[in-house]
JSON list of C-alpha atoms in Angstrom, two decimals:
[
{"chain": "A", "resi": 28, "resn": "MET", "atom": "CA", "xyz": [58.58, -69.08, -37.14]},
{"chain": "A", "resi": 29, "resn": "LYS", "atom": "CA", "xyz": [55.95, -71.13, -35.39]},
{"chain": "A", "resi": 30, "resn": "ALA", "atom": "CA", "xyz": [52.36, -69.87, -35.51]},
{"chain": "A", "resi": 31, "resn": "ARG", "atom": "CA", "xyz": [49.50, -70.59, -33.12]},
{"chain": "A", "resi": 32, "resn": "MET", "atom": "CA", "xyz": [45.90, -69.49, -32.95]},
{"chain": "A", "resi": 33, "resn": "PHE", "atom": "CA", "xyz": [44.92, -67.48, -29.85]},
{"chain": "A", "resi": 34, "resn": "GLU", "atom": "CA", "xyz": [41.50, -66.48, -28.59]},
{"chain": "A", "resi": 35, "resn": "ILE", "atom": "CA", "xyz": [41.51, -62.77, -27.77]},
{"chain": "A", "resi": 36, "resn": "GLU", "atom": "CA", "xyz": [38.90, -60.57, -26.09]},
{"chain": "A", "resi": 37, "resn": "CYS", "atom": "CA", "xyz": [38.71, -56.83, -26.60]},
{"chain": "A", "resi": 38, "resn": "PRO", "atom": "CA", "xyz": [38.91, -55.12, -23.20]},
{"chain": "A", "resi": 39, "resn": "SER", "atom": "CA", "xyz": [36.47, -52.40, -24.32]},
{"chain": "A", "resi": 40, "resn": "CYS", "atom": "CA", "xyz": [33.62, -54.11, -26.18]},
{"chain": "A", "resi": 41, "resn": "HIS", "atom": "CA", "xyz": [34.38, -57.71, -25.09]},
{"chain": "A", "resi": 42, "resn": "GLU", "atom": "CA", "xyz": [34.22, -58.97, -28.67]},
{"chain": "A", "resi": 43, "resn": "THR", "atom": "CA", "xyz": [35.98, -62.35, -28.85]},
{"chain": "A", "resi": 44, "resn": "PHE", "atom": "CA", "xyz": [38.00, -63.31, -31.92]},
{"chain": "A", "resi": 45, "resn": "PHE", "atom": "CA", "xyz": [40.82, -65.61, -32.97]},
{"chain": "A", "resi": 46, "resn": "LEU", "atom": "CA", "xyz": [44.21, -64.29, -33.98]},
{"chain": "A", "resi": 47, "resn": "MET", "atom": "CA", "xyz": [47.12, -66.18, -35.57]},
{"chain": "A", "resi": 48, "resn": "ARG", "atom": "CA", "xyz": [50.43, -65.18, -33.98]},
{"chain": "A", "resi": 49, "resn": "ASP", "atom": "CA", "xyz": [53.98, -66.45, -34.28]},
{"chain": "A", "resi": 50, "resn": "THR", "atom": "CA", "xyz": [55.43, -67.78, -31.04]},
{"chain": "A", "resi": 51, "resn": "TYR", "atom": "CA", "xyz": [59.05, -68.38, -32.10]},
{"chain": "A", "resi": 52, "resn": "TYR", "atom": "CA", "xyz": [61.56, -66.21, -33.93]},
{"chain": "A", "resi": 53, "resn": "VAL", "atom": "CA", "xyz": [65.26, -66.52, -34.65]},
{"chain": "A", "resi": 54, "resn": "LYS", "atom": "CA", "xyz": [67.17, -63.26, -35.21]},
{"chain": "A", "resi": 55, "resn": "GLY", "atom": "CA", "xyz": [67.26, -62.35, -38.88]},
{"chain": "A", "resi": 56, "resn": "MET", "atom": "CA", "xyz": [64.45, -64.73, -39.81]},
{"chain": "A", "resi": 57, "resn": "ASP", "atom": "CA", "xyz": [61.75, -62.03, -40.05]},
{"chain": "A", "resi": 58, "resn": "PRO", "atom": "CA", "xyz": [63.10, -58.46, -40.17]},
{"chain": "A", "resi": 59, "resn": "ARG", "atom": "CA", "xyz": [59.54, -57.03, -40.19]},
{"chain": "A", "resi": 60, "resn": "ALA", "atom": "CA", "xyz": [58.70, -58.75, -36.88]},
{"chain": "A", "resi": 61, "resn": "GLU", "atom": "CA", "xyz": [61.98, -57.52, -35.38]},
{"chain": "A", "resi": 62, "resn": "GLU", "atom": "CA", "xyz": [61.13, -53.97, -36.46]},
{"chain": "A", "resi": 63, "resn": "ARG", "atom": "CA", "xyz": [57.67, -54.28, -34.87]},
{"chain": "A", "resi": 64, "resn": "LEU", "atom": "CA", "xyz": [59.31, -55.49, -31.65]},
{"chain": "A", "resi": 65, "resn": "LEU", "atom": "CA", "xyz": [61.69, -52.53, -31.68]},
{"chain": "A", "resi": 66, "resn": "ASN", "atom": "CA", "xyz": [58.98, -49.96, -32.37]},
{"chain": "A", "resi": 67, "resn": "GLY", "atom": "CA", "xyz": [56.66, -51.48, -29.75]},
{"chain": "A", "resi": 68, "resn": "SER", "atom": "CA", "xyz": [53.78, -52.36, -32.07]},
{"chain": "A", "resi": 69, "resn": "TYR", "atom": "CA", "xyz": [54.23, -56.15, -32.06]},
{"chain": "A", "resi": 70, "resn": "PHE", "atom": "CA", "xyz": [51.85, -56.84, -29.15]},
{"chain": "A", "resi": 71, "resn": "MET", "atom": "CA", "xyz": [49.30, -54.18, -30.16]},
{"chain": "A", "resi": 72, "resn": "HIS", "atom": "CA", "xyz": [46.00, -54.99, -31.83]},
{"chain": "A", "resi": 73, "resn": "ARG", "atom": "CA", "xyz": [43.03, -52.96, -33.07]},
{"chain": "A", "resi": 74, "resn": "CYS", "atom": "CA", "xyz": [39.60, -54.40, -32.38]},
{"chain": "A", "resi": 75, "resn": "ARG", "atom": "CA", "xyz": [37.63, -54.94, -35.60]},
{"chain": "A", "resi": 76, "resn": "LYS", "atom": "CA", "xyz": [34.38, -54.05, -33.86]},
{"chain": "A", "resi": 77, "resn": "CYS", "atom": "CA", "xyz": [35.11, -50.91, -31.79]},
{"chain": "A", "resi": 78, "resn": "ASP", "atom": "CA", "xyz": [38.57, -49.82, -33.12]},
{"chain": "A", "resi": 79, "resn": "THR", "atom": "CA", "xyz": [40.10, -49.85, -29.64]},
{"chain": "A", "resi": 80, "resn": "ILE", "atom": "CA", "xyz": [43.87, -50.41, -29.73]},
{"chain": "A", "resi": 81, "resn": "PHE", "atom": "CA", "xyz": [45.04, -52.68, -26.94]},
{"chain": "A", "resi": 82, "resn": "THR", "atom": "CA", "xyz": [47.94, -54.87, -25.87]},
{"chain": "A", "resi": 83, "resn": "ILE", "atom": "CA", "xyz": [47.63, -58.60, -26.37]},
{"chain": "A", "resi": 84, "resn": "TYR", "atom": "CA", "xyz": [49.52, -61.29, -24.52]},
{"chain": "A", "resi": 85, "resn": "HIS", "atom": "CA", "xyz": [50.78, -64.51, -26.07]},
{"chain": "A", "resi": 86, "resn": "PRO", "atom": "CA", "xyz": [53.85, -66.65, -25.39]},
{"chain": "A", "resi": 87, "resn": "LEU", "atom": "CA", "xyz": [56.89, -65.74, -27.48]},
{"chain": "A", "resi": 88, "resn": "LEU", "atom": "CA", "xyz": [60.46, -66.95, -27.77]},
{"chain": "A", "resi": 89, "resn": "PHE", "atom": "CA", "xyz": [63.02, -64.78, -29.55]},
{"chain": "A", "resi": 90, "resn": "ARG", "atom": "CA", "xyz": [66.45, -66.36, -30.08]},
{"chain": "A", "resi": 91, "resn": "SER", "atom": "CA", "xyz": [69.61, -64.56, -30.99]},
{"chain": "A", "resi": 92, "resn": "PRO", "atom": "CA", "xyz": [71.90, -67.60, -31.45]},
{"chain": "A", "resi": 93, "resn": "LYS", "atom": "CA", "xyz": [75.09, -67.59, -29.39]},
{"chain": "A", "resi": 94, "resn": "LYS", "atom": "CA", "xyz": [73.84, -64.47, -27.55]},
{"chain": "A", "resi": 95, "resn": "PHE", "atom": "CA", "xyz": [70.45, -64.63, -25.83]},
{"chain": "A", "resi": 96, "resn": "ASN", "atom": "CA", "xyz": [66.96, -66.11, -25.58]},
{"chain": "A", "resi": 97, "resn": "LEU", "atom": "CA", "xyz": [64.14, -63.77, -24.63]},
{"chain": "A", "resi": 98, "resn": "ILE", "atom": "CA", "xyz": [60.98, -65.53, -23.54]},
{"chain": "A", "resi": 99, "resn": "MET", "atom": "CA", "xyz": [57.55, -64.22, -22.67]},
{"chain": "A", "resi": 100, "resn": "SER", "atom": "CA", "xyz": [55.72, -66.80, -20.62]},
{"chain": "A", "resi": 101, "resn": "LYS", "atom": "CA", "xyz": [53.48, -67.00, -17.58]},
{"chain": "A", "resi": 102, "resn": "LYS", "atom": "CA", "xyz": [55.59, -69.95, -16.35]},
{"chain": "A", "resi": 103, "resn": "LYS", "atom": "CA", "xyz": [58.03, -69.10, -13.56]},
{"chain": "A", "resi": 104, "resn": "GLN", "atom": "CA", "xyz": [60.67, -71.67, -14.59]},
{"chain": "A", "resi": 105, "resn": "ILE", "atom": "CA", "xyz": [61.74, -72.31, -18.18]},
{"chain": "A", "resi": 106, "resn": "GLU", "atom": "CA", "xyz": [64.25, -74.99, -19.11]},
{"chain": "A", "resi": 107, "resn": "THR", "atom": "CA", "xyz": [67.53, -73.52, -20.36]},
{"chain": "A", "resi": 108, "resn": "LEU", "atom": "CA", "xyz": [67.71, -73.81, -24.13]},
{"chain": "A", "resi": 109, "resn": "ASP", "atom": "CA", "xyz": [71.45, -73.38, -24.61]},
{"chain": "A", "resi": 110, "resn": "GLU", "atom": "CA", "xyz": [74.00, -73.02, -21.82]},
{"chain": "A", "resi": 111, "resn": "ASN", "atom": "CA", "xyz": [76.06, -70.62, -23.98]},
{"chain": "A", "resi": 112, "resn": "GLU", "atom": "CA", "xyz": [73.18, -68.17, -24.39]},
{"chain": "A", "resi": 113, "resn": "LYS", "atom": "CA", "xyz": [71.85, -65.83, -21.72]},
{"chain": "A", "resi": 114, "resn": "GLN", "atom": "CA", "xyz": [68.20, -66.49, -20.99]},
{"chain": "A", "resi": 115, "resn": "PHE", "atom": "CA", "xyz": [65.64, -63.88, -19.94]},
{"chain": "A", "resi": 116, "resn": "VAL", "atom": "CA", "xyz": [62.04, -64.65, -19.02]},
{"chain": "A", "resi": 117, "resn": "VAL", "atom": "CA", "xyz": [59.34, -61.98, -18.68]},
{"chain": "A", "resi": 118, "resn": "ASN", "atom": "CA", "xyz": [55.57, -62.24, -18.39]},
{"chain": "A", "resi": 119, "resn": "ASP", "atom": "CA", "xyz": [54.48, -58.85, -19.71]},
{"chain": "A", "resi": 120, "resn": "PRO", "atom": "CA", "xyz": [54.58, -57.48, -23.30]},
{"chain": "A", "resi": 121, "resn": "LYS", "atom": "CA", "xyz": [55.91, -54.09, -22.15]},
{"chain": "A", "resi": 122, "resn": "ASP", "atom": "CA", "xyz": [58.78, -55.79, -20.29]},
{"chain": "A", "resi": 123, "resn": "PHE", "atom": "CA", "xyz": [59.48, -57.96, -23.35]},
{"chain": "A", "resi": 124, "resn": "ILE", "atom": "CA", "xyz": [59.74, -54.92, -25.65]},
{"chain": "A", "resi": 125, "resn": "ARG", "atom": "CA", "xyz": [61.98, -53.06, -23.18]},
{"chain": "A", "resi": 126, "resn": "LEU", "atom": "CA", "xyz": [64.35, -55.98, -22.72]},
{"chain": "A", "resi": 127, "resn": "PHE", "atom": "CA", "xyz": [64.33, -56.76, -26.45]},
{"chain": "A", "resi": 128, "resn": "ARG", "atom": "CA", "xyz": [65.53, -53.22, -27.20]},
{"chain": "A", "resi": 129, "resn": "ILE", "atom": "CA", "xyz": [68.23, -53.39, -24.54]},
{"chain": "A", "resi": 130, "resn": "LEU", "atom": "CA", "xyz": [69.52, -56.76, -25.78]},
{"chain": "A", "resi": 131, "resn": "VAL", "atom": "CA", "xyz": [69.37, -55.96, -29.50]},
{"chain": "A", "resi": 132, "resn": "TYR", "atom": "CA", "xyz": [71.19, -52.64, -29.04]},
{"chain": "A", "resi": 133, "resn": "GLU", "atom": "CA", "xyz": [73.65, -54.38, -26.68]},
{"chain": "A", "resi": 134, "resn": "ALA", "atom": "CA", "xyz": [73.11, -51.77, -23.99]},
{"chain": "A", "resi": 135, "resn": "ASP", "atom": "CA", "xyz": [74.15, -52.49, -20.41]},
{"chain": "A", "resi": 136, "resn": "LEU", "atom": "CA", "xyz": [71.00, -53.47, -18.50]},
{"chain": "A", "resi": 137, "resn": "ASN", "atom": "CA", "xyz": [72.34, -52.09, -15.21]},
{"chain": "A", "resi": 138, "resn": "VAL", "atom": "CA", "xyz": [73.13, -48.72, -16.80]},
{"chain": "A", "resi": 139, "resn": "VAL", "atom": "CA", "xyz": [69.67, -48.55, -18.42]},
{"chain": "A", "resi": 140, "resn": "ASP", "atom": "CA", "xyz": [68.02, -49.38, -15.07]},
{"chain": "A", "resi": 141, "resn": "ARG", "atom": "CA", "xyz": [70.07, -46.70, -13.29]},
{"chain": "A", "resi": 142, "resn": "LEU", "atom": "CA", "xyz": [69.34, -44.06, -15.94]},
{"chain": "A", "resi": 143, "resn": "GLU", "atom": "CA", "xyz": [65.61, -44.86, -15.99]},
{"chain": "A", "resi": 144, "resn": "LYS", "atom": "CA", "xyz": [65.46, -44.48, -12.23]},
{"chain": "A", "resi": 145, "resn": "TYR", "atom": "CA", "xyz": [67.33, -41.18, -12.37]},
{"chain": "A", "resi": 146, "resn": "LEU", "atom": "CA", "xyz": [65.28, -39.79, -15.27]},
{"chain": "A", "resi": 147, "resn": "SER", "atom": "CA", "xyz": [61.95, -40.80, -13.73]},
{"chain": "A", "resi": 148, "resn": "ASN", "atom": "CA", "xyz": [62.62, -38.49, -10.77]},
{"chain": "A", "resi": 149, "resn": "HIS", "atom": "CA", "xyz": [61.34, -41.12, -8.31]},
{"chain": "A", "resi": 150, "resn": "GLY", "atom": "CA", "xyz": [58.44, -42.15, -10.52]},
{"chain": "A", "resi": 151, "resn": "GLU", "atom": "CA", "xyz": [57.17, -38.63, -11.21]},
{"chain": "A", "resi": 152, "resn": "ARG", "atom": "CA", "xyz": [58.02, -38.84, -14.94]},
{"chain": "A", "resi": 153, "resn": "LEU", "atom": "CA", "xyz": [57.25, -41.55, -17.49]},
{"chain": "A", "resi": 154, "resn": "VAL", "atom": "CA", "xyz": [60.51, -43.00, -18.88]},
{"chain": "A", "resi": 155, "resn": "GLU", "atom": "CA", "xyz": [60.88, -45.51, -21.70]},
{"chain": "A", "resi": 156, "resn": "PHE", "atom": "CA", "xyz": [64.19, -46.83, -23.08]},
{"chain": "A", "resi": 157, "resn": "GLU", "atom": "CA", "xyz": [64.27, -46.30, -26.87]},
{"chain": "A", "resi": 158, "resn": "SER", "atom": "CA", "xyz": [67.74, -47.30, -28.10]},
{"chain": "A", "resi": 159, "resn": "PHE", "atom": "CA", "xyz": [71.48, -47.21, -27.56]},
{"chain": "A", "resi": 160, "resn": "ASP", "atom": "CA", "xyz": [74.04, -45.79, -29.99]},
{"chain": "A", "resi": 161, "resn": "GLN", "atom": "CA", "xyz": [77.26, -47.68, -29.24]},
{"chain": "A", "resi": 162, "resn": "GLU", "atom": "CA", "xyz": [79.39, -45.55, -31.53]},
{"chain": "A", "resi": 163, "resn": "GLN", "atom": "CA", "xyz": [78.39, -42.30, -29.80]},
{"chain": "A", "resi": 164, "resn": "GLY", "atom": "CA", "xyz": [77.85, -43.83, -26.35]},
{"chain": "A", "resi": 165, "resn": "LEU", "atom": "CA", "xyz": [74.32, -42.38, -26.22]},
{"chain": "A", "resi": 166, "resn": "PHE", "atom": "CA", "xyz": [71.35, -43.88, -24.45]},
{"chain": "A", "resi": 167, "resn": "TRP", "atom": "CA", "xyz": [68.03, -42.68, -25.92]},
{"chain": "A", "resi": 168, "resn": "PHE", "atom": "CA", "xyz": [64.91, -42.44, -23.78]},
{"chain": "A", "resi": 169, "resn": "TYR", "atom": "CA", "xyz": [61.42, -41.07, -24.06]},
{"chain": "A", "resi": 170, "resn": "VAL", "atom": "CA", "xyz": [60.87, -38.93, -20.96]},
{"chain": "A", "resi": 171, "resn": "ASP", "atom": "CA", "xyz": [57.25, -37.86, -20.67]},
{"chain": "A", "resi": 172, "resn": "HIS", "atom": "CA", "xyz": [56.96, -38.64, -24.41]},
{"chain": "A", "resi": 173, "resn": "ARG", "atom": "CA", "xyz": [59.89, -36.38, -25.37]},
{"chain": "A", "resi": 174, "resn": "LEU", "atom": "CA", "xyz": [63.01, -37.96, -26.85]},
{"chain": "A", "resi": 175, "resn": "MET", "atom": "CA", "xyz": [66.15, -37.40, -24.77]},
{"chain": "A", "resi": 176, "resn": "ALA", "atom": "CA", "xyz": [69.75, -38.58, -25.17]},
{"chain": "A", "resi": 177, "resn": "VAL", "atom": "CA", "xyz": [72.06, -39.33, -22.25]},
{"chain": "A", "resi": 178, "resn": "ARG", "atom": "CA", "xyz": [75.79, -39.88, -22.58]},
{"chain": "A", "resi": 179, "resn": "THR", "atom": "CA", "xyz": [77.42, -41.73, -19.73]},
{"chain": "A", "resi": 180, "resn": "LYS", "atom": "CA", "xyz": [80.97, -41.31, -18.56]},
{"chain": "A", "resi": 181, "resn": "GLU", "atom": "CA", "xyz": [83.41, -43.89, -19.92]}
]
């Protein structure tokens, strides 16, 4: 883990404060952080002044050695860390969480994309990938905040 101090401003009351956040994780190093990434709470913060819960942005590198590197950065180009590991770069916390779930559950990104598009009914419904059960072949999604399982043909 590698921590840095970030200056954050509440979008509601504009209170400015400093927050210490880790910017580097290796899989298995901090199970609590991994759980917070999976449940979507990692980039959320509650303002001490007005109690507003909001998403915060800060750079983050998550490494799963020999598998993947997931990076959140505003930079367009990031130097490859290891040629044997797939590298993914996003610039939004929501995209980071989504891709983290897909990679950790070893779901097929193309299948998830296709299912999200189908389930959203051309953008009319809110769809969020939740998890993938490899043993059962089930993709789990929240569709308009209701949990739904989809089994794909083998």
